[in-house]
Short mmCIF file of C-alpha atoms in Angstrom, two decimals:
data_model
loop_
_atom_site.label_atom_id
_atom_site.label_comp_id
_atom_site.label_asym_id
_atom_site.label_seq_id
_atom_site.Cartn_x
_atom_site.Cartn_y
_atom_site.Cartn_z
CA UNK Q 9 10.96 -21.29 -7.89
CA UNK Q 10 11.96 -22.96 -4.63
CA UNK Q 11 10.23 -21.93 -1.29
CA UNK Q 12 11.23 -19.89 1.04
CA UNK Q 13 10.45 -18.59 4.74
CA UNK Q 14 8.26 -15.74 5.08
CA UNK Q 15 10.08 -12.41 6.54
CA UNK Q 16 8.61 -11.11 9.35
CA UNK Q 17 6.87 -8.56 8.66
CA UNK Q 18 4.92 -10.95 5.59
CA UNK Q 19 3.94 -12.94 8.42
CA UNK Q 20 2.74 -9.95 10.34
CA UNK Q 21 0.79 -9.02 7.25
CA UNK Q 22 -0.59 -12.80 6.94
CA UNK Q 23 -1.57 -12.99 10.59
CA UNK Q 24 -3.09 -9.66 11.48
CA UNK Q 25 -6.07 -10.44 8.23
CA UNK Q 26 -9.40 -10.46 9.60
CA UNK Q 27 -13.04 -11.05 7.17
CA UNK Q 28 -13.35 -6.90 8.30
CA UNK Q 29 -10.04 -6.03 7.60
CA UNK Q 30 -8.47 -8.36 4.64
CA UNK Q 31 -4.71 -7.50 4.39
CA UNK Q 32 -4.67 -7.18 0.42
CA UNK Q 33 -3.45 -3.71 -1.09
CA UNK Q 34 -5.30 -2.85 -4.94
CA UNK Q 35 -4.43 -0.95 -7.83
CA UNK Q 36 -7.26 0.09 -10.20
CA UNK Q 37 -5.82 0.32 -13.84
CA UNK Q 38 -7.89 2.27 -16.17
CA UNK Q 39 -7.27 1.33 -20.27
CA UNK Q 40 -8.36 3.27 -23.62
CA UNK Q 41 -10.23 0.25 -25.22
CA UNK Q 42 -10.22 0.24 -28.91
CA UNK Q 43 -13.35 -1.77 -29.20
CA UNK Q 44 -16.06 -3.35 -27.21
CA UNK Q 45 -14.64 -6.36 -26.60
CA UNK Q 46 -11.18 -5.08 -25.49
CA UNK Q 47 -12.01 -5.91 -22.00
CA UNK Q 48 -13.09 -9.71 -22.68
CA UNK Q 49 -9.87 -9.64 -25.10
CA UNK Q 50 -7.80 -8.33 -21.70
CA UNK Q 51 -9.20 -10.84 -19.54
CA UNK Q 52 -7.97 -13.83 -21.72
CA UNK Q 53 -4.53 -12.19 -22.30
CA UNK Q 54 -4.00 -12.12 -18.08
CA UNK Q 55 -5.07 -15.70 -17.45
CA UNK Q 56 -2.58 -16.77 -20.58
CA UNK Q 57 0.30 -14.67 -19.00
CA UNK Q 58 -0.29 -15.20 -15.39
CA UNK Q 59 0.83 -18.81 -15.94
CA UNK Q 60 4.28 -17.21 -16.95
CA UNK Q 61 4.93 -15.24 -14.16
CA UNK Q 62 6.82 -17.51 -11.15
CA UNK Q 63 5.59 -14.91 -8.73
CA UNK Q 64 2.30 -15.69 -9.22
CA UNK Q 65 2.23 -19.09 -8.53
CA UNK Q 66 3.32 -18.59 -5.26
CA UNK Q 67 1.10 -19.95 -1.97
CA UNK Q 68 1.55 -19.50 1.57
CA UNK Q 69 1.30 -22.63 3.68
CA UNK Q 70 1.81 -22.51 7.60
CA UNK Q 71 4.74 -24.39 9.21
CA UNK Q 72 4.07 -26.53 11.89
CA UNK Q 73 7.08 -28.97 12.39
CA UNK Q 74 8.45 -29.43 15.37
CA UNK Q 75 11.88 -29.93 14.90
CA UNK Q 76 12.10 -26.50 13.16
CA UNK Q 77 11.86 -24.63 16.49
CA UNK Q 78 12.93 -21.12 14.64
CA UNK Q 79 10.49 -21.58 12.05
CA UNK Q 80 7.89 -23.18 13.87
CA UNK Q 81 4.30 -21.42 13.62
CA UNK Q 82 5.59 -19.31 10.72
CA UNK Q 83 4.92 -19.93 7.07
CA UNK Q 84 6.59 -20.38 3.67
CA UNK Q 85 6.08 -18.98 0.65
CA UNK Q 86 6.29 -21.85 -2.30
CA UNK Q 87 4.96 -22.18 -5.68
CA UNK Q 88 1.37 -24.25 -6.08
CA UNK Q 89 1.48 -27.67 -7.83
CA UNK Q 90 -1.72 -26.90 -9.20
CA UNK Q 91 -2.20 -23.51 -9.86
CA UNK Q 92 -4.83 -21.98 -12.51
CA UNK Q 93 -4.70 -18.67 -13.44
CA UNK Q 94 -8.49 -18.72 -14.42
CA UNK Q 95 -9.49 -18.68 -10.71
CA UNK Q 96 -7.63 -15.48 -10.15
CA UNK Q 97 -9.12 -13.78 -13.90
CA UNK Q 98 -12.44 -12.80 -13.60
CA UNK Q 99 -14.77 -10.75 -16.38
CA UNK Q 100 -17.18 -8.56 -14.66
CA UNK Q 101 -20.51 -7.32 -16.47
CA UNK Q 102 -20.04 -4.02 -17.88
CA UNK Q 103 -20.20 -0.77 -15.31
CA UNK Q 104 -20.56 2.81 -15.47
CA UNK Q 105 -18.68 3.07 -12.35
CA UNK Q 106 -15.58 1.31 -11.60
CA UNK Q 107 -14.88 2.80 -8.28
CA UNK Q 108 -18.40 1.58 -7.21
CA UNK Q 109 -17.32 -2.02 -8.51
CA UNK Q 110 -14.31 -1.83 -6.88
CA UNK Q 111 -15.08 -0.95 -3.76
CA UNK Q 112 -16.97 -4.16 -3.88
CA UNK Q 113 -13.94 -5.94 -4.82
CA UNK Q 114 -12.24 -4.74 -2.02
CA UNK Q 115 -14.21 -5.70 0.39
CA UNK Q 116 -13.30 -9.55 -0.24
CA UNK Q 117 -10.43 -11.37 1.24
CA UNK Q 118 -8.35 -13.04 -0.82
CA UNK Q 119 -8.33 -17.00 -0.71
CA UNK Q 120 -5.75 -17.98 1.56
CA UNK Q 121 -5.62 -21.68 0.00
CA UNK Q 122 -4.26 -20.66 -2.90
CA UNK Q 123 -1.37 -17.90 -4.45
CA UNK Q 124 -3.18 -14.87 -2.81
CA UNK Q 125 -3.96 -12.28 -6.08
CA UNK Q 126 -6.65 -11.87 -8.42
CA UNK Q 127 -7.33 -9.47 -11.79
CA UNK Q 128 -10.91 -8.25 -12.24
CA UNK Q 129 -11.74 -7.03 -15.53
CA UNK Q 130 -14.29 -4.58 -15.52
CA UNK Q 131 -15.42 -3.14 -19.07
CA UNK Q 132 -16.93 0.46 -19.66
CA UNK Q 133 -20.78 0.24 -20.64
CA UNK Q 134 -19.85 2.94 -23.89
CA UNK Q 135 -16.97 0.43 -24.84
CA UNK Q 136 -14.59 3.07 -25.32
CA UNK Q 137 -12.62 2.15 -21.95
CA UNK Q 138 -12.33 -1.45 -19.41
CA UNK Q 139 -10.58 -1.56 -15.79
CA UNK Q 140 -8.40 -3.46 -14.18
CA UNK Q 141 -8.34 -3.91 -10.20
CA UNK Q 142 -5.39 -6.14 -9.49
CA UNK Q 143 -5.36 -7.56 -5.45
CA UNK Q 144 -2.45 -8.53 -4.13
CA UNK Q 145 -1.91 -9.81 -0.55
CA UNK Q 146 0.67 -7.71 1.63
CA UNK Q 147 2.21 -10.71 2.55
CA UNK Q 148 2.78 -11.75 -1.03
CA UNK Q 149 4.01 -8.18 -2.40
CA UNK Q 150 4.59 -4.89 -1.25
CA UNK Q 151 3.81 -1.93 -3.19
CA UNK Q 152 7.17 -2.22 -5.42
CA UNK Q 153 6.90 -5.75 -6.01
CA UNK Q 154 3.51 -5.91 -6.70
CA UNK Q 155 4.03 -3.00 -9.30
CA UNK Q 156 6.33 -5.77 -10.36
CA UNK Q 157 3.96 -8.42 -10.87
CA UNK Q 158 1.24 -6.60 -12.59
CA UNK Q 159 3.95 -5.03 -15.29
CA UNK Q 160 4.33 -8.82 -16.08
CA UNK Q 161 1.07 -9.03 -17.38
CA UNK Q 162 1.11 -5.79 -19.69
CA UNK Q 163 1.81 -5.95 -23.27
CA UNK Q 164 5.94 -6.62 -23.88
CA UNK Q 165 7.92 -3.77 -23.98
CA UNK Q 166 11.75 -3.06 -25.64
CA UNK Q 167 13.40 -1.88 -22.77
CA UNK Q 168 17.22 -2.25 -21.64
CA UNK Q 169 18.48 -5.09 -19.22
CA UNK Q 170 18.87 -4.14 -15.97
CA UNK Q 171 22.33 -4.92 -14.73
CA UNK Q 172 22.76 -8.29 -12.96
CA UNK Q 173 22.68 -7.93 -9.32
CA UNK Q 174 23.95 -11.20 -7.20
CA UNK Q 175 20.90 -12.66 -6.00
CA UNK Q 176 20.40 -12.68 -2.76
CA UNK Q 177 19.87 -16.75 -1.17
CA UNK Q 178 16.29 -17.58 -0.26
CA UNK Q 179 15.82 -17.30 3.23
CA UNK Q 180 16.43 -20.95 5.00
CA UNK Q 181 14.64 -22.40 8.20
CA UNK Q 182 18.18 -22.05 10.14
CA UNK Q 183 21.11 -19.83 10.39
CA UNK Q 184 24.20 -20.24 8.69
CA UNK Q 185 26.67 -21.47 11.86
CA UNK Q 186 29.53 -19.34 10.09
CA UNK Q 187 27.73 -15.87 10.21
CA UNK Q 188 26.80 -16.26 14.22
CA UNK Q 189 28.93 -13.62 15.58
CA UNK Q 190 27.89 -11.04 13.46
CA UNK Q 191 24.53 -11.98 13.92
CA UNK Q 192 24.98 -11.82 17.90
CA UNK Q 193 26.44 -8.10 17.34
CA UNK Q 194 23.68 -7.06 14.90
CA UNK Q 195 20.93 -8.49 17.53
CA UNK Q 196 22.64 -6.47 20.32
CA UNK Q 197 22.21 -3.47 18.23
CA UNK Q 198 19.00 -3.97 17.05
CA UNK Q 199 18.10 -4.76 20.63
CA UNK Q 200 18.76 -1.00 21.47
CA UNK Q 201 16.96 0.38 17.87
CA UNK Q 202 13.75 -1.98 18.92
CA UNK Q 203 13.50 0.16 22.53
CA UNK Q 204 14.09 3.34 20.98
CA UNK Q 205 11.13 2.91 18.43
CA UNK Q 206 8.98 0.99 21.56
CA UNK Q 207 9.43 4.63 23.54
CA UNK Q 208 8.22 6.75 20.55
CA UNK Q 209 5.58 4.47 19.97
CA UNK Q 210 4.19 4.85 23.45
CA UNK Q 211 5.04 8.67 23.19
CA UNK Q 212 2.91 8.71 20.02
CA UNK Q 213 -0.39 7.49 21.85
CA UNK Q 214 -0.32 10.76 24.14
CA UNK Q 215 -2.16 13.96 23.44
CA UNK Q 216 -3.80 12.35 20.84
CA UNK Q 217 -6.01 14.86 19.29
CA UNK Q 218 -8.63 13.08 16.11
CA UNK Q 219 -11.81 13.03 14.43
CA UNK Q 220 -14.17 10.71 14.86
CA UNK Q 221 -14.72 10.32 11.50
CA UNK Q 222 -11.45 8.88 10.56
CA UNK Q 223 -12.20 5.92 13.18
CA UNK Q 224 -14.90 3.28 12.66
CA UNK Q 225 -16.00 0.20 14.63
CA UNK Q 226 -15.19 -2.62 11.46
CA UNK Q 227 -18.50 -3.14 9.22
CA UNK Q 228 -16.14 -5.03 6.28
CA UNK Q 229 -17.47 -2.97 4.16
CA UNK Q 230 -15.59 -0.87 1.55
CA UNK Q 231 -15.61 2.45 -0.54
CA UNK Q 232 -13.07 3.60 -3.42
CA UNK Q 233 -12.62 7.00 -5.24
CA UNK Q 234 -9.65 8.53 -7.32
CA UNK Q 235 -8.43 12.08 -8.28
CA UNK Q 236 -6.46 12.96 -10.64
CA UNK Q 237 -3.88 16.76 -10.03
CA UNK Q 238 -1.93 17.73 -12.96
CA UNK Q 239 2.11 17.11 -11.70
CA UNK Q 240 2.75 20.58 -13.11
CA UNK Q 241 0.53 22.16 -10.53
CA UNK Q 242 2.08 20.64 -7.93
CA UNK Q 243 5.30 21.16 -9.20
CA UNK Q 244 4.66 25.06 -9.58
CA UNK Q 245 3.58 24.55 -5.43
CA UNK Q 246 7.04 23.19 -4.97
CA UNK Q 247 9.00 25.84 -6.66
CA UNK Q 248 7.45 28.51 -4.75
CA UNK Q 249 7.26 27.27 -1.29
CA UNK Q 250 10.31 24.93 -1.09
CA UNK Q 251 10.41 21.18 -0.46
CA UNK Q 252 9.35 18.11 -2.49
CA UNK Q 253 6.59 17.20 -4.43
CA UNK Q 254 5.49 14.34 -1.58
CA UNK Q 255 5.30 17.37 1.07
CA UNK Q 256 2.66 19.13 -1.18
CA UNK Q 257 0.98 15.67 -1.89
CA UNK Q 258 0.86 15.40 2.20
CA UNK Q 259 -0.56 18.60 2.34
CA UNK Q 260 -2.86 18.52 0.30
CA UNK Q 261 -4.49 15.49 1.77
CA UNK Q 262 -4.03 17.90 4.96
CA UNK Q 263 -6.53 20.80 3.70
CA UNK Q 264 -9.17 18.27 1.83
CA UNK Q 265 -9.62 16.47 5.30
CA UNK Q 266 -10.11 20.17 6.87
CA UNK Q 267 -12.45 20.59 4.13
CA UNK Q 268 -14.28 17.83 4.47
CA UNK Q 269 -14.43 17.75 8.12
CA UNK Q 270 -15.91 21.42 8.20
CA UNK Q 271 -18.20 20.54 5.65
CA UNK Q 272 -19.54 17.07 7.21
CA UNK Q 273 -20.19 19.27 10.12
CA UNK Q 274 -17.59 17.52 12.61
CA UNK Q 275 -15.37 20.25 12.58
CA UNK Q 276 -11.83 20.72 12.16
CA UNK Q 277 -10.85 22.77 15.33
CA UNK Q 278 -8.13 21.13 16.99
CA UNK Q 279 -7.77 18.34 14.83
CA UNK Q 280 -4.46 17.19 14.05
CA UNK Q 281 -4.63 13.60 13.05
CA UNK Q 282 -1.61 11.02 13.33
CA UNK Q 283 -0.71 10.20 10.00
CA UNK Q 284 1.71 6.89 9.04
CA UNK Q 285 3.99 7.61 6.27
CA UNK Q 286 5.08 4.13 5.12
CA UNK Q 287 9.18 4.30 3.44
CA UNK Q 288 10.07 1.66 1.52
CA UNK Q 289 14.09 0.44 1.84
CA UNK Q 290 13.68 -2.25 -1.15
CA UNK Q 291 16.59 -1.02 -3.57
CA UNK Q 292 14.34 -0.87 -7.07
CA UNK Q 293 16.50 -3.14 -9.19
CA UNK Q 294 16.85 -5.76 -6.29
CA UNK Q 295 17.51 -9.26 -7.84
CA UNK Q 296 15.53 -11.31 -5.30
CA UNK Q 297 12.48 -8.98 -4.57
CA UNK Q 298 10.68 -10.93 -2.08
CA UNK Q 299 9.27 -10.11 1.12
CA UNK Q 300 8.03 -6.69 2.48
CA UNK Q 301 10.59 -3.80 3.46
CA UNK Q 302 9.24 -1.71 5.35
CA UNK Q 303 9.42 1.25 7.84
CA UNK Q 304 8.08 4.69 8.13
CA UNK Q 305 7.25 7.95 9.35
CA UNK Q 306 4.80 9.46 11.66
CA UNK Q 307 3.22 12.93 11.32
CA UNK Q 308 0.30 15.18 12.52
CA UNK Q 309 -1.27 16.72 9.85
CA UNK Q 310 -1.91 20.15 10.21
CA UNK Q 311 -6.23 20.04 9.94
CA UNK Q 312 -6.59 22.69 12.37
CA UNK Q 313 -4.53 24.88 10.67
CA UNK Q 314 -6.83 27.51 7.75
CA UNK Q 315 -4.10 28.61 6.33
CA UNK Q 316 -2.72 26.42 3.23
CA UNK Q 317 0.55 27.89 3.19
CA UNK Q 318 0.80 27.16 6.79
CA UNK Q 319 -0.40 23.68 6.47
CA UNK Q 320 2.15 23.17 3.50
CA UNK Q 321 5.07 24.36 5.61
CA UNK Q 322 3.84 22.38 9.01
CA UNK Q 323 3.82 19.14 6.80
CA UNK Q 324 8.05 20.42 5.26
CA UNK Q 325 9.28 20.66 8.71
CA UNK Q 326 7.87 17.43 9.62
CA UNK Q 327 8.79 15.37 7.12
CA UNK Q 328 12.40 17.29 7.29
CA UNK Q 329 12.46 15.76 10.55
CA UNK Q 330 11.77 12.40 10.65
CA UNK Q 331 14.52 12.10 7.37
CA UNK Q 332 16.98 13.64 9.52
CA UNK Q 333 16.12 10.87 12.02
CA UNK Q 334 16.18 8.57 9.22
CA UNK Q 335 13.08 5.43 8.79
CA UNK Q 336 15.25 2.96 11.37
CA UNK Q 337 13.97 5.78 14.72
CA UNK Q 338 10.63 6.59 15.53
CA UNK Q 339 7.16 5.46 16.12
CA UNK Q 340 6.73 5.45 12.26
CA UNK Q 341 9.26 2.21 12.38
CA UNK Q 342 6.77 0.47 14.63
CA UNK Q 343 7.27 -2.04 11.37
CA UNK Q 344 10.62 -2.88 12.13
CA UNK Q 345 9.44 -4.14 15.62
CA UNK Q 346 8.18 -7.00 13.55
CA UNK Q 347 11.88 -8.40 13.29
CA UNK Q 348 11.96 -9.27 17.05
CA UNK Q 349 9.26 -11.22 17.41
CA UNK Q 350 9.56 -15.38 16.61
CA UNK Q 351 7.07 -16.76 14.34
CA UNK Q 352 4.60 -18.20 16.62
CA UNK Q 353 4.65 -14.57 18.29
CA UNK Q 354 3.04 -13.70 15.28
CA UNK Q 355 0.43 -16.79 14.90
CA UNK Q 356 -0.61 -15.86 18.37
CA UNK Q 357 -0.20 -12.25 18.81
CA UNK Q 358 -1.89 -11.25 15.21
CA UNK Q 359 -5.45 -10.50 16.19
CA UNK Q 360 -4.02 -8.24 19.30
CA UNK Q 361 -1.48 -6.21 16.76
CA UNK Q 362 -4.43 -5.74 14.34
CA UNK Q 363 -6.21 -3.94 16.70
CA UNK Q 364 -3.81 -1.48 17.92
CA UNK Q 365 -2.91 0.13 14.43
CA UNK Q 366 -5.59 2.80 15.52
CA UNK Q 367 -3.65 3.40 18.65
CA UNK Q 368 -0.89 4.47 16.43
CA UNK Q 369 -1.85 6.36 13.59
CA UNK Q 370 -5.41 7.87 12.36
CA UNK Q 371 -4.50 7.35 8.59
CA UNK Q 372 -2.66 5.96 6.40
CA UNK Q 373 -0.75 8.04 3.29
CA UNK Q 374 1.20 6.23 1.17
CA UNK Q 375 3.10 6.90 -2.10
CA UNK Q 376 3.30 4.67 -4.78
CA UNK Q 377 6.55 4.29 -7.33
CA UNK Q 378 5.15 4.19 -10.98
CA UNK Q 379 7.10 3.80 -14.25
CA UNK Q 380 6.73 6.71 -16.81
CA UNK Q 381 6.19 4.32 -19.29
CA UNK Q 382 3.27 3.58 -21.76
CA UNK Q 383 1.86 0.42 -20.54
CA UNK Q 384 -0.27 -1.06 -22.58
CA UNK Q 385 -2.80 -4.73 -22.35
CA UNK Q 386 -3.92 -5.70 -25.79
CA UNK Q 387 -2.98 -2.69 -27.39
CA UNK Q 388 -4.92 -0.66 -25.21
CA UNK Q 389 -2.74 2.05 -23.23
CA UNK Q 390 -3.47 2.53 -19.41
CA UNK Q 391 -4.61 6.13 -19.28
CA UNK Q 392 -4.99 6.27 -15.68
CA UNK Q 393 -3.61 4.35 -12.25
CA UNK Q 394 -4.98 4.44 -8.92
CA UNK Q 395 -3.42 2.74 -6.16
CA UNK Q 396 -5.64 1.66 -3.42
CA UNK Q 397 -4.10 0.48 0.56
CA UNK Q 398 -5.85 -1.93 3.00
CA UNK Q 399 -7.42 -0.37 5.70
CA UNK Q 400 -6.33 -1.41 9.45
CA UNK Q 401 -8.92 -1.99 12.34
CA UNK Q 402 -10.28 0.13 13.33
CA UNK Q 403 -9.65 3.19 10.76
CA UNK Q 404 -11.87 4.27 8.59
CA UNK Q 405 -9.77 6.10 5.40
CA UNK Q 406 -6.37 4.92 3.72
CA UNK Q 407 -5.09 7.19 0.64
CA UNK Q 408 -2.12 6.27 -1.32
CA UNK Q 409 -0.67 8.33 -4.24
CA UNK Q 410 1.18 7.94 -7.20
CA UNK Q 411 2.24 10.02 -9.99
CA UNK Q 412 2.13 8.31 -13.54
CA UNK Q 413 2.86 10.55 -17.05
CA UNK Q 414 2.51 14.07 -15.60
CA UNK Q 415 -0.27 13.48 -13.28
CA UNK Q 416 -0.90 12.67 -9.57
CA UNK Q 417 -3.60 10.17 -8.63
CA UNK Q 418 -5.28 9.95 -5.18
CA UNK Q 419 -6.64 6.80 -4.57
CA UNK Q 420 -9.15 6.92 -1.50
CA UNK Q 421 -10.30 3.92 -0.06
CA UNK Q 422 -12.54 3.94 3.17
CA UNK Q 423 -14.84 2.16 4.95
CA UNK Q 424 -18.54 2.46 3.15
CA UNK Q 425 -20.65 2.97 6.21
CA UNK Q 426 -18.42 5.14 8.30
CA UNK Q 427 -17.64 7.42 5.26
CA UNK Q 428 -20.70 7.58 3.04
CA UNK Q 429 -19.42 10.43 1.42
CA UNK Q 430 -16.03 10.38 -0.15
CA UNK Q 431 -16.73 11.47 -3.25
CA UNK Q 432 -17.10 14.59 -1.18
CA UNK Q 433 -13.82 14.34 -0.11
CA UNK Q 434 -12.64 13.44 -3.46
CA UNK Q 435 -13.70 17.06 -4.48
CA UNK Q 436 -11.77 18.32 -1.84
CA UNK Q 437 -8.11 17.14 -3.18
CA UNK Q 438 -9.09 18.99 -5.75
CA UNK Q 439 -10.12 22.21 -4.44
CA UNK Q 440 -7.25 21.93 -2.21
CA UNK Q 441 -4.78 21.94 -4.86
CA UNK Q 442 -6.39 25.25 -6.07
CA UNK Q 443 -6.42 27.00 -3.00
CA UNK Q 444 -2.85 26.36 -2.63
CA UNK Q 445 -1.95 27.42 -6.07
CA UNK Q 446 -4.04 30.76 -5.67
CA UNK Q 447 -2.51 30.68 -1.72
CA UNK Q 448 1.15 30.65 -4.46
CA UNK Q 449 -0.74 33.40 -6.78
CA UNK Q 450 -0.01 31.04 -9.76
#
């Protein structure tokens, strides 16, 4: 693989990292083992595969030349001369808890010197099942692509070729001369998209109404849980109350903060947190997956609201509206904004942008594409997935969601001091999903 320049928002991503707030996303793979030793056996198999994988040899190194004034202050992505998958494989001592040991795992940045993922191996103490908490860096993968990468890994699978795409040319450090004037027009309309999502941006930061439990001076510190809904359940949500299946998912993440608020004794009363609904415009079968694509929606969730139904229908007419606007308008494409600013605007400006996130949104709630396949690492099928997001300054929950063979699984990751208690709100997904299906009378 040649190297290539990082797109802007990567860079964003790469500059914004703090030791509080490292700028990796997670997903927490747990396997069926069919022996004690399947986790050692699945530790060996990633270290022999990563060194297959061209994606994960990749590095990020800054550029600094001078006579690249376009690029200059930005960074490349390009593979490692010397890479070893062993120092990104580690075996862990067996755990009865691998949210506990991930939460850990979390908590550490990635090394920046070197391709920016690791695989932590965590086996069961009964043997009968081992984990898997792949790290990736947001400025090496988003969600999709890092989906991607970990599928490498698994256990081959017959499946059909994808039809060829043209591959797209790896970004150079200059324009091509011939494409100019379209550029110039695209700029000039961009110009106008980049002030329209700068006014809703600033119109976002009024009347903001939170909890003080969602927000958290940064300790570095870091806490994971996962829940697991049956897809059915949400589906029979759906079918009675309209919309789609990522409106109830929304929703419910609605009512288990109201929940857990109430119970916590902060209090839900006129609480009706900003929530950032990241979109993802990277076409699934893209030939040349690279960089993050990125925009998204903004919402208030409905935690002041005690009815479910209510909530559920709050959430629908939101969402309905920022899709009519499309993910190009609106303080939820605050990621966009990343396109007009030159490299060394990011070098320099990084620190400032990573601590406004909390200016713009309270949490973060993000979906997750998963295959329906069975995925399996030594012969050992994945029985559940949870996906885990980084955590901006300043905020002290992130949830993302995925579905995977018929069920939906939360994966909560917050910051360990300010939320001591999320197993609490763990419980609450689930009793939210009930109260909506009895809300339903299914």
């Amino acid at each position: 693989m040649t190297s290539d320049l990082l797109a802007p928002l990567d860079l964003a991503f790469w500059n914004i990292e703090s030791a509080e707030h490292p700028m990796h996303l997670g997903a927490l793979g747990v396997f069926s083992a069919h022996s004690p030793t399947a986790g050692a056996h699945a530790a060996d198999l990633l270290a022999a595969r990563a060194a297959a994988v061209p994606g994960l040899r990749m590095r990020i190194r800054d550029v600094w030349q001078p006579l690249l004034p376009l690029a200059f202050g930005g960074a490349t992505r390009e593979p490692a001369p010397d890479f070893d998958p062993l120092q990104h494989v580690r075996l862990h001592a067996p755990t009865a808890d691998f949210h506990a040991v991930a939460g850990h795992l979390m908590e550490r940045p990635l090394e920046r010197g070197r391709p920016p993922w690791e695989a932590h191996v965590l086996p069961g103490e009964d043997g009968t099942s081992f984990a898997v908490l792949f790290k990736f860096h947001h400025a090496l993968a988003d969600g999709l692509r890092a989906l991607m990468l970990a599928a490498a890994l698994m256990d081959p699978m017959d499946m059909p070729e994808p039809r060829p795409r043209p591959a797209e040319p790896p970004r150079g450090l200059l324009p091509d001369v011939r494409k100019l004037p379209g550029l110039v027009r695209g700029a000039l309309s961009d110009v106008g998209r980049a002030l329209d999502i700068g006014t809703s941006v600033a119109r976002a930061t009024w009347d903001v109404r939170s909890s003080t439990a969602l927000t958290s001076q940064p300790t570095g510190t870091r806490r994971t849980a996962g829940v697991v809904v049956d897809l059915d359940e949400v589906h029979r949500i759906r079918k009675t109350e309209g919309g789609t299946v990522n409106d109830v998912l929304i929703a419910v993440v609605a009512g288990a903060l109201r929940r857990w608020l109430d119970e916590r004794g902060d209090g839900s009363e006129g609480v009706a947190p900003r929530a950032l609904i990241p979109v993802s415009k990277r076409r699934p079968r893209t030939a040349h997956p690279q960089g993050n694509r990125l925009s998204g929606y903004l919402i208030r969730l409905p935690v002041d609201d005690p009815d479910p139904l209510a909530r559920l229908r709050t959430v629908r007419t939101a969402m309905d509206r920022n899709k009519d606007a499309g993910p190009n308008r609106g303080a939820g494409a605050v990621a966009l904004l990343a396109d007009h600013v030159p490299p060394l605007g990011h070098r320099l400006g990084g620190p400032v942008v990573g601590q406004a996130a909390r200016l713009l949104f309270d949490i973060l709630v993000t979906s997750v594409p998963l295959p329906s396949l069975g995925l399996k690492l030594g012969g050992c099928p994945v029985t559940e997935v949870f996906p885990l997001a980084p955590l901006a300054r300043g905020q002290a929950l992130a949830i993302a969601v995925s579905t995977f063979r018929g069920r939906v699984h939360y994966g909560l990751v917050a910051d360990a001091e300010a939320v001591p208690d999320l197993d609490r709100l763990s419980a609450a997904v689930t009793e939210e999903v009930a109260a909506l299906l009895a809300a339903c009378g299914s």
